[in-house]
Amino acid sequence: MPDNAHAADQPRRKHAQLARPDIGEFGRHELAILGAPCGRIKELAARLLPLLSDTLRVAYVDADHAAGDDAAQGGSGGQDAILQAGATAELTDKITFTRLDVKRPLDRFSQPELLHHQSLVLVNGNHFRARQQLVILDPAKPVEKKLDRLTDVRALLLPEGVTEVPAYLRAHLQEANVPVLPLHDTAALAELILEEWRVAAPPLRGLVLAGGRSQRMGQDKGKLAYHHGQEQRAYAAELLAPFCQDVHVSCRPDQVTELEYAGLRPLPDTFADLGPLSGLLSAFRLDPNAAWLVVACDLPFLSATTLQHLLENRHPGRMATAFQSPENEWPEPLIAIWEPRSYGTLLRFLSLGYSCPRKSLINSDIELLPAPSPQELRNVNTPEEAAQVRQELQ
């Protein structure tokens, strides 16, 4: 039966079936703090920040009561003259920080977009929801009427003078083993948050980039053999395997069959003609919730020792972890760990007309490492270079 006839028998989908990023109201990692007056919640956030900010990029989400009261009485609601005059956004370089005021409501799509670069979001739970919660057991602000917001409580915090968890809260939590900490023990709470963040690091999947046209080489670079007759794309996949839950080989659609015959797991490009970016975006389209350990297929000197160093120094709180090029200060995009939030960044750069993964790294918050063995980052692009490499590896 012709392929198009078979396709005609399939139910039509109104929308493409896409895997969605696993994010909450504001980000992948978020904690609502509730059970106390707003001032006390903000004070706790301020105490935690010095202990978290060395590791994480932390945002705080709150509402401004005063602005709302002013607007209700006919005032400007806190807007300055430019917004009152009709601007819908005002971007201000405050020298030591940048402020963006926008005239649009927060919603489940704009909130993660605005906080895309944050690795943790602390939220005033009196005003907003978040996927996980810290509950302060302040008798002046009981959470009995907010139990629907307690979907995943990570800790109960006892203010001075409070020694018992209320019966209604114990019943709501049932058998959940929730830590109970003194509210004043900032260090213990910060360590709990950091440890849970470490445990929740995205799983690592492997990607060998082998879908290029190899125009300078004149033949497929992935099929070249430098190590005992083994094709380089298979050699690279074998290198990645011990470090990843699985390994895919990025390829053009016309390469799928030959890769399957070679015993490899092909991942055909679903973003066409973008060079290495095609493979990266196709990998994130397959799984936007994994981190991808990416290597190019033309790195015959790359070793497991260098990959181990990359993993040992991985920082899931950054957009990516990459080696610095031996030739300049720039990051190497094709021996790197790309964290899930790099997906949105790569798409944003593509929307601005840039398909270079390195440009995304240069202009983003990444962990940049000196290469332990810089010679291993040497790639091979021409027949002359390939011949030289074979001599060196004999």
Tab-separated table of C-alpha atoms in Angstrom:
chain	number	residue	atom	x	y	z
A	1	MET	CA	0.000	0.000	0.000
A	2	PRO	CA	1.431	3.468	-0.824
A	3	ASP	CA	2.568	5.541	2.149
A	4	ASN	CA	0.049	8.281	1.400
A	5	ALA	CA	-2.802	5.764	1.379
A	6	HIS	CA	-1.689	4.468	4.767
A	7	ALA	CA	-1.507	8.039	6.078
A	8	ALA	CA	-5.057	8.655	4.874
A	9	ASP	CA	-6.261	5.881	7.195
A	10	GLN	CA	-4.731	7.563	10.232
A	11	PRO	CA	-6.816	9.905	12.375
A	12	ARG	CA	-5.905	13.505	11.719
A	13	ARG	CA	-4.550	15.572	14.582
A	14	LYS	CA	-5.549	19.185	14.942
A	15	HIS	CA	-2.244	19.958	16.693
A	16	ALA	CA	1.194	18.376	16.515
A	17	GLN	CA	1.906	15.871	19.262
A	18	LEU	CA	4.737	17.543	21.163
A	19	ALA	CA	6.472	16.675	24.407
A	20	ARG	CA	6.068	19.626	26.760
A	21	PRO	CA	8.648	20.918	29.222
A	22	ASP	CA	7.919	19.887	32.790
A	23	ILE	CA	7.551	23.322	34.348
A	24	GLY	CA	5.333	24.738	37.058
A	25	GLU	CA	3.700	28.137	37.339
A	26	PHE	CA	6.996	30.032	37.148
A	27	GLY	CA	9.751	27.539	36.391
A	28	ARG	CA	11.105	24.016	36.665
A	29	HIS	CA	12.095	24.483	40.302
A	30	GLU	CA	9.784	26.644	42.382
A	31	LEU	CA	8.743	26.899	46.024
A	32	ALA	CA	5.750	28.791	47.365
A	33	ILE	CA	6.152	30.021	50.942
A	34	LEU	CA	2.861	30.420	52.796
A	35	GLY	CA	1.349	30.259	56.269
A	36	ALA	CA	2.578	33.628	57.509
A	37	PRO	CA	2.034	37.349	56.817
A	38	CYS	CA	3.681	38.623	53.623
A	39	GLY	CA	6.387	40.509	55.479
A	40	ARG	CA	7.521	37.369	57.258
A	41	ILE	CA	7.571	35.416	53.981
A	42	LYS	CA	9.749	38.045	52.331
A	43	GLU	CA	12.044	38.134	55.358
A	44	LEU	CA	12.565	34.366	55.110
A	45	ALA	CA	13.349	34.668	51.393
A	46	ALA	CA	15.889	37.407	52.163
A	47	ARG	CA	17.565	35.162	54.757
A	48	LEU	CA	17.759	32.224	52.351
A	49	LEU	CA	19.149	34.107	49.371
A	50	PRO	CA	22.747	34.550	50.603
A	51	LEU	CA	22.937	30.785	51.210
A	52	LEU	CA	21.425	29.841	47.844
A	53	SER	CA	22.764	32.426	45.428
A	54	ASP	CA	26.305	31.015	45.164
A	55	THR	CA	24.831	27.919	43.531
A	56	LEU	CA	21.492	29.005	42.065
A	57	ARG	CA	20.057	31.924	40.144
A	58	VAL	CA	17.093	32.705	42.403
A	59	ALA	CA	14.032	34.837	41.627
A	60	TYR	CA	11.411	36.029	44.099
A	61	VAL	CA	7.759	36.522	43.105
A	62	ASP	CA	5.426	38.732	45.115
A	63	ALA	CA	2.523	41.157	44.773
A	64	ASP	CA	2.506	44.839	45.749
A	65	HIS	CA	-0.411	45.621	48.052
A	66	ALA	CA	0.243	49.365	48.054
A	67	ALA	CA	0.026	49.682	44.278
A	68	GLY	CA	-3.291	47.868	44.255
A	69	ASP	CA	-4.727	50.034	46.992
A	70	ASP	CA	-3.607	53.165	45.154
A	71	ALA	CA	-5.263	52.019	41.919
A	72	ALA	CA	-8.496	51.215	43.764
A	73	GLN	CA	-8.564	54.809	44.984
A	74	GLY	CA	-8.116	56.218	41.494
A	75	GLY	CA	-4.323	56.487	41.483
A	76	SER	CA	-1.800	55.231	38.939
A	77	GLY	CA	-1.248	51.890	40.648
A	78	GLY	CA	2.485	52.525	40.911
A	79	GLN	CA	2.987	53.245	37.211
A	80	ASP	CA	5.469	55.994	36.362
A	81	ALA	CA	4.812	58.785	33.881
A	82	ILE	CA	5.884	56.826	30.781
A	83	LEU	CA	3.460	53.959	31.437
A	84	GLN	CA	0.716	56.408	32.348
A	85	ALA	CA	1.343	58.181	29.047
A	86	GLY	CA	0.554	54.994	27.124
A	87	ALA	CA	3.717	52.890	26.878
A	88	THR	CA	3.046	49.170	27.227
A	89	ALA	CA	6.596	48.418	28.375
A	90	GLU	CA	9.502	50.334	29.869
A	91	LEU	CA	13.002	48.864	29.982
A	92	THR	CA	15.331	50.715	32.322
A	93	ASP	CA	19.061	50.130	32.713
A	94	LYS	CA	19.551	50.872	36.399
A	95	ILE	CA	23.349	50.400	36.049
A	96	THR	CA	23.557	47.748	38.787
A	97	PHE	CA	20.396	45.936	37.651
A	98	THR	CA	17.804	46.071	34.882
A	99	ARG	CA	14.093	46.645	35.385
A	100	LEU	CA	11.316	45.787	32.951
A	101	ASP	CA	7.821	47.126	33.622
A	102	VAL	CA	5.160	45.721	31.325
A	103	LYS	CA	1.465	46.442	31.007
A	104	ARG	CA	0.280	42.893	30.631
A	105	PRO	CA	-1.124	40.448	33.132
A	106	LEU	CA	0.846	37.495	34.420
A	107	ASP	CA	-0.358	34.141	33.119
A	108	ARG	CA	0.875	30.552	32.905
A	109	PHE	CA	2.681	31.296	29.643
A	110	SER	CA	4.267	34.674	30.383
A	111	GLN	CA	5.441	33.775	33.894
A	112	PRO	CA	7.915	31.020	32.871
A	113	GLU	CA	8.995	33.170	29.916
A	114	LEU	CA	9.892	36.141	32.130
A	115	LEU	CA	11.814	33.931	34.581
A	116	HIS	CA	13.374	31.610	32.006
A	117	HIS	CA	16.946	32.271	33.171
A	118	GLN	CA	16.307	31.440	36.836
A	119	SER	CA	17.225	28.083	38.331
A	120	LEU	CA	14.942	28.489	41.381
A	121	VAL	CA	11.876	30.661	41.983
A	122	LEU	CA	10.715	31.511	45.514
A	123	VAL	CA	7.071	32.581	45.519
A	124	ASN	CA	4.891	34.420	48.031
A	125	GLY	CA	2.281	31.679	48.408
A	126	ASN	CA	-0.273	34.109	49.832
A	127	HIS	CA	-0.729	35.455	46.308
A	128	PHE	CA	0.526	32.805	43.870
A	129	ARG	CA	0.675	29.052	43.548
A	130	ALA	CA	3.759	26.948	42.921
A	131	ARG	CA	4.237	23.225	42.381
A	132	GLN	CA	6.030	22.761	45.746
A	133	GLN	CA	5.550	24.517	49.068
A	134	LEU	CA	7.204	25.544	52.316
A	135	VAL	CA	4.642	26.059	55.093
A	136	ILE	CA	5.245	28.376	58.041
A	137	LEU	CA	3.028	27.369	60.980
A	138	ASP	CA	2.237	30.890	62.114
A	139	PRO	CA	-0.940	30.874	64.300
A	140	ALA	CA	-1.758	34.343	62.964
A	141	LYS	CA	-2.016	33.032	59.386
A	142	PRO	CA	-3.304	29.428	59.437
A	143	VAL	CA	-3.419	27.532	56.139
A	144	GLU	CA	-6.587	25.586	57.005
A	145	LYS	CA	-8.512	27.331	54.222
A	146	LYS	CA	-5.650	26.950	51.727
A	147	LEU	CA	-5.179	23.196	51.836
A	148	ASP	CA	-5.864	22.993	48.102
A	149	ARG	CA	-2.572	24.858	47.584
A	150	LEU	CA	-0.584	22.282	49.534
A	151	THR	CA	0.080	19.850	46.707
A	152	ASP	CA	3.696	18.937	47.504
A	153	VAL	CA	4.878	20.253	50.863
A	154	ARG	CA	8.648	20.028	51.227
A	155	ALA	CA	9.020	21.345	54.788
A	156	LEU	CA	7.038	22.630	57.757
A	157	LEU	CA	8.633	25.583	59.549
A	158	LEU	CA	7.968	26.207	63.246
A	159	PRO	CA	8.182	29.816	64.491
A	160	GLU	CA	9.448	30.432	67.992
A	161	GLY	CA	6.909	29.212	70.542
A	162	VAL	CA	5.176	26.792	68.135
A	163	THR	CA	5.912	23.131	68.855
A	164	GLU	CA	3.034	21.172	67.321
A	165	VAL	CA	1.762	20.591	63.788
A	166	PRO	CA	-2.016	21.309	63.720
A	167	ALA	CA	-4.248	18.237	63.489
A	168	TYR	CA	-5.917	19.458	60.274
A	169	LEU	CA	-2.502	19.723	58.601
A	170	ARG	CA	-1.376	16.290	59.800
A	171	ALA	CA	-4.599	14.843	58.374
A	172	HIS	CA	-4.026	16.607	55.048
A	173	LEU	CA	-0.428	15.388	54.763
A	174	GLN	CA	-1.403	11.872	55.872
A	175	GLU	CA	1.614	9.595	55.549
A	176	ALA	CA	3.867	12.102	53.793
A	177	ASN	CA	7.208	12.278	55.572
A	178	VAL	CA	7.624	16.058	55.614
A	179	PRO	CA	10.631	17.497	57.490
A	180	VAL	CA	9.816	19.843	60.385
A	181	LEU	CA	12.391	22.585	60.974
A	182	PRO	CA	12.647	25.625	63.251
A	183	LEU	CA	11.863	28.739	61.231
A	184	HIS	CA	15.035	30.412	62.495
A	185	ASP	CA	17.297	27.582	61.218
A	186	THR	CA	18.016	29.201	57.861
A	187	ALA	CA	21.093	27.070	57.177
A	188	ALA	CA	19.184	23.782	57.566
A	189	LEU	CA	16.377	24.961	55.298
A	190	ALA	CA	18.814	26.232	52.663
A	191	GLU	CA	20.640	22.883	52.687
A	192	LEU	CA	17.334	21.032	52.303
A	193	ILE	CA	16.441	23.201	49.282
A	194	LEU	CA	19.870	22.721	47.691
A	195	GLU	CA	19.890	18.972	48.259
A	196	GLU	CA	16.432	18.549	46.722
A	197	TRP	CA	17.535	20.669	43.793
A	198	ARG	CA	20.607	18.457	43.283
A	199	VAL	CA	18.520	15.274	43.442
A	200	ALA	CA	16.104	16.732	40.878
A	201	ALA	CA	18.850	17.364	38.303
A	202	PRO	CA	17.540	16.404	34.848
A	203	PRO	CA	18.536	12.982	33.520
A	204	LEU	CA	21.364	12.907	31.010
A	205	ARG	CA	20.903	11.587	27.476
A	206	GLY	CA	23.609	11.358	24.831
A	207	LEU	CA	23.675	12.842	21.341
A	208	VAL	CA	26.307	12.281	18.652
A	209	LEU	CA	26.093	14.941	15.939
A	210	ALA	CA	26.559	13.083	12.655
A	211	GLY	CA	24.090	14.665	10.230
A	212	GLY	CA	26.386	17.153	8.517
A	213	ARG	CA	27.209	17.177	4.818
A	214	SER	CA	30.994	16.928	5.423
A	215	GLN	CA	31.652	19.156	2.416
A	216	ARG	CA	35.276	19.951	3.287
A	217	MET	CA	36.046	16.275	3.936
A	218	GLY	CA	34.421	15.106	0.689
A	219	GLN	CA	32.921	12.069	2.448
A	220	ASP	CA	30.842	11.396	5.545
A	221	LYS	CA	33.026	12.227	8.576
A	222	GLY	CA	30.960	9.927	10.750
A	223	LYS	CA	31.968	6.923	8.649
A	224	LEU	CA	35.709	7.555	8.916
A	225	ALA	CA	37.617	5.084	11.073
A	226	TYR	CA	40.493	6.058	13.345
A	227	HIS	CA	40.187	3.392	16.054
A	228	HIS	CA	40.661	-0.242	14.968
A	229	GLY	CA	38.330	0.081	11.975
A	230	GLN	CA	35.385	1.377	14.029
A	231	GLU	CA	33.366	4.166	12.411
A	232	GLN	CA	33.800	7.438	14.247
A	233	ARG	CA	30.062	7.908	14.876
A	234	ALA	CA	29.931	4.489	16.555
A	235	TYR	CA	33.109	5.255	18.495
A	236	ALA	CA	31.596	8.502	19.801
A	237	ALA	CA	28.348	6.762	20.774
A	238	GLU	CA	30.343	4.113	22.637
A	239	LEU	CA	32.228	6.842	24.516
A	240	LEU	CA	28.986	8.481	25.627
A	241	ALA	CA	27.176	5.295	26.653
A	242	PRO	CA	28.602	4.915	30.199
A	243	PHE	CA	27.558	8.460	31.107
A	244	CYS	CA	24.028	8.602	29.668
A	245	GLN	CA	20.764	6.723	30.027
A	246	ASP	CA	20.815	6.232	26.241
A	247	VAL	CA	22.643	7.584	23.200
A	248	HIS	CA	21.156	8.848	19.951
A	249	VAL	CA	22.955	9.674	16.719
A	250	SER	CA	21.697	12.863	15.125
A	251	CYS	CA	21.282	12.399	11.398
A	252	ARG	CA	19.518	13.444	8.223
A	253	PRO	CA	16.363	11.465	7.426
A	254	ASP	CA	18.166	9.678	4.573
A	255	GLN	CA	20.725	8.262	7.044
A	256	VAL	CA	18.252	6.502	9.324
A	257	THR	CA	18.356	3.058	7.701
A	258	GLU	CA	22.142	2.820	7.517
A	259	LEU	CA	22.463	3.829	11.163
A	260	GLU	CA	19.943	1.197	12.214
A	261	TYR	CA	21.894	-1.438	10.263
A	262	ALA	CA	25.024	-0.263	12.093
A	263	GLY	CA	23.330	-0.953	15.429
A	264	LEU	CA	23.007	2.726	16.350
A	265	ARG	CA	19.953	4.675	17.467
A	266	PRO	CA	19.210	7.342	14.851
A	267	LEU	CA	17.540	10.634	15.699
A	268	PRO	CA	16.554	12.220	12.373
A	269	ASP	CA	16.522	15.984	12.177
A	270	THR	CA	13.079	17.542	12.511
A	271	PHE	CA	14.603	21.017	12.115
A	272	ALA	CA	16.217	21.096	8.670
A	273	ASP	CA	19.310	22.856	7.290
A	274	LEU	CA	20.483	24.482	10.525
A	275	GLY	CA	23.786	22.651	10.935
A	276	PRO	CA	24.479	21.355	14.474
A	277	LEU	CA	21.483	23.329	15.725
A	278	SER	CA	19.245	20.915	13.777
A	279	GLY	CA	20.433	18.043	15.939
A	280	LEU	CA	20.205	19.972	19.203
A	281	LEU	CA	16.672	21.203	18.594
A	282	SER	CA	15.541	17.785	17.372
A	283	ALA	CA	16.887	16.219	20.569
A	284	PHE	CA	15.024	18.698	22.757
A	285	ARG	CA	11.894	18.196	20.697
A	286	LEU	CA	12.178	14.480	21.496
A	287	ASP	CA	12.756	15.130	25.204
A	288	PRO	CA	12.635	18.711	26.515
A	289	ASN	CA	13.033	17.525	30.110
A	290	ALA	CA	16.425	15.858	29.726
A	291	ALA	CA	19.869	17.367	29.629
A	292	TRP	CA	21.748	16.359	26.489
A	293	LEU	CA	25.442	15.476	26.530
A	294	VAL	CA	26.433	16.391	22.992
A	295	VAL	CA	29.587	15.526	21.068
A	296	ALA	CA	30.420	15.964	17.408
A	297	CYS	CA	31.351	12.866	15.419
A	298	ASP	CA	34.654	14.372	14.221
A	299	LEU	CA	36.590	14.316	17.513
A	300	PRO	CA	38.874	11.284	17.260
A	301	PHE	CA	41.058	12.301	20.226
A	302	LEU	CA	38.159	12.681	22.690
A	303	SER	CA	38.467	10.372	25.710
A	304	ALA	CA	36.253	9.062	28.473
A	305	THR	CA	38.477	10.893	30.966
A	306	THR	CA	37.591	14.273	29.462
A	307	LEU	CA	33.891	13.394	29.395
A	308	GLN	CA	34.099	12.311	33.039
A	309	HIS	CA	35.626	15.697	33.898
A	310	LEU	CA	32.761	17.449	32.125
A	311	LEU	CA	30.189	15.470	34.113
A	312	GLU	CA	31.949	15.945	37.432
A	313	ASN	CA	31.827	19.700	36.886
A	314	ARG	CA	28.318	19.831	35.430
A	315	HIS	CA	26.184	22.655	36.793
A	316	PRO	CA	22.468	21.916	36.211
A	317	GLY	CA	21.641	25.422	37.427
A	318	ARG	CA	23.296	26.980	34.372
A	319	MET	CA	22.034	26.787	30.809
A	320	ALA	CA	24.949	24.558	29.822
A	321	THR	CA	28.318	23.247	30.929
A	322	ALA	CA	30.994	23.563	28.261
A	323	PHE	CA	34.748	23.583	27.751
A	324	GLN	CA	36.590	26.729	26.767
A	325	SER	CA	38.175	26.500	23.326
A	326	PRO	CA	41.971	26.050	23.452
A	327	GLU	CA	42.241	28.654	20.678
A	328	ASN	CA	40.252	31.502	22.269
A	329	GLU	CA	37.998	32.383	25.213
A	330	TRP	CA	34.838	31.045	23.547
A	331	PRO	CA	32.909	27.947	24.688
A	332	GLU	CA	32.943	24.768	22.629
A	333	PRO	CA	29.274	24.015	21.804
A	334	LEU	CA	29.824	20.517	20.414
A	335	ILE	CA	31.377	18.961	23.523
A	336	ALA	CA	28.907	20.207	26.093
A	337	ILE	CA	26.015	19.394	28.404
A	338	TRP	CA	22.938	21.359	27.352
A	339	GLU	CA	20.400	21.652	30.192
A	340	PRO	CA	16.636	21.662	29.474
A	341	ARG	CA	16.225	25.433	29.648
A	342	SER	CA	18.674	25.827	26.753
A	343	TYR	CA	15.835	24.639	24.463
A	344	GLY	CA	13.980	27.942	24.816
A	345	THR	CA	17.207	29.898	24.477
A	346	LEU	CA	18.167	28.138	21.233
A	347	LEU	CA	14.700	28.741	19.820
A	348	ARG	CA	14.885	32.400	20.829
A	349	PHE	CA	18.202	32.872	19.027
A	350	LEU	CA	16.776	31.084	15.988
A	351	SER	CA	13.809	33.467	16.003
A	352	LEU	CA	16.308	36.344	15.881
A	353	GLY	CA	18.019	34.820	12.838
A	354	TYR	CA	20.971	33.049	14.505
A	355	SER	CA	21.630	29.339	14.089
A	356	CYS	CA	25.034	29.220	15.803
A	357	PRO	CA	24.921	27.254	19.096
A	358	ARG	CA	28.127	28.949	20.216
A	359	LYS	CA	26.470	32.357	20.061
A	360	SER	CA	23.774	31.062	22.407
A	361	LEU	CA	26.443	29.924	24.865
A	362	ILE	CA	28.461	33.142	24.677
A	363	ASN	CA	25.391	35.216	25.506
A	364	SER	CA	23.953	32.997	28.241
A	365	ASP	CA	24.618	31.965	31.813
A	366	ILE	CA	26.822	28.878	31.452
A	367	GLU	CA	29.454	26.967	33.388
A	368	LEU	CA	32.684	27.371	31.398
A	369	LEU	CA	35.520	24.937	32.141
A	370	PRO	CA	39.138	24.860	31.050
A	371	ALA	CA	39.705	21.673	29.086
A	372	PRO	CA	41.846	19.174	31.056
A	373	SER	CA	43.396	17.938	27.779
A	374	PRO	CA	42.957	20.700	25.178
A	375	GLN	CA	44.266	18.514	22.339
A	376	GLU	CA	41.197	16.299	22.698
A	377	LEU	CA	38.958	19.129	21.471
A	378	ARG	CA	40.667	19.041	18.077
A	379	ASN	CA	38.237	18.205	15.281
A	380	VAL	CA	38.978	16.874	11.816
A	381	ASN	CA	37.491	18.529	8.726
A	382	THR	CA	39.688	17.764	5.705
A	383	PRO	CA	41.284	14.658	4.135
A	384	GLU	CA	44.726	16.022	5.012
A	385	GLU	CA	43.767	16.419	8.669
A	386	ALA	CA	42.288	12.918	8.700
A	387	ALA	CA	45.506	11.426	7.324
A	388	GLN	CA	47.539	13.262	9.955
A	389	VAL	CA	45.282	11.993	12.739
A	390	ARG	CA	45.648	8.387	11.582
A	391	GLN	CA	49.416	8.717	11.765
A	392	GLU	CA	49.242	10.180	15.279
A	393	LEU	CA	46.896	7.466	16.529
A	394	GLN	CA	48.928	4.553	15.172
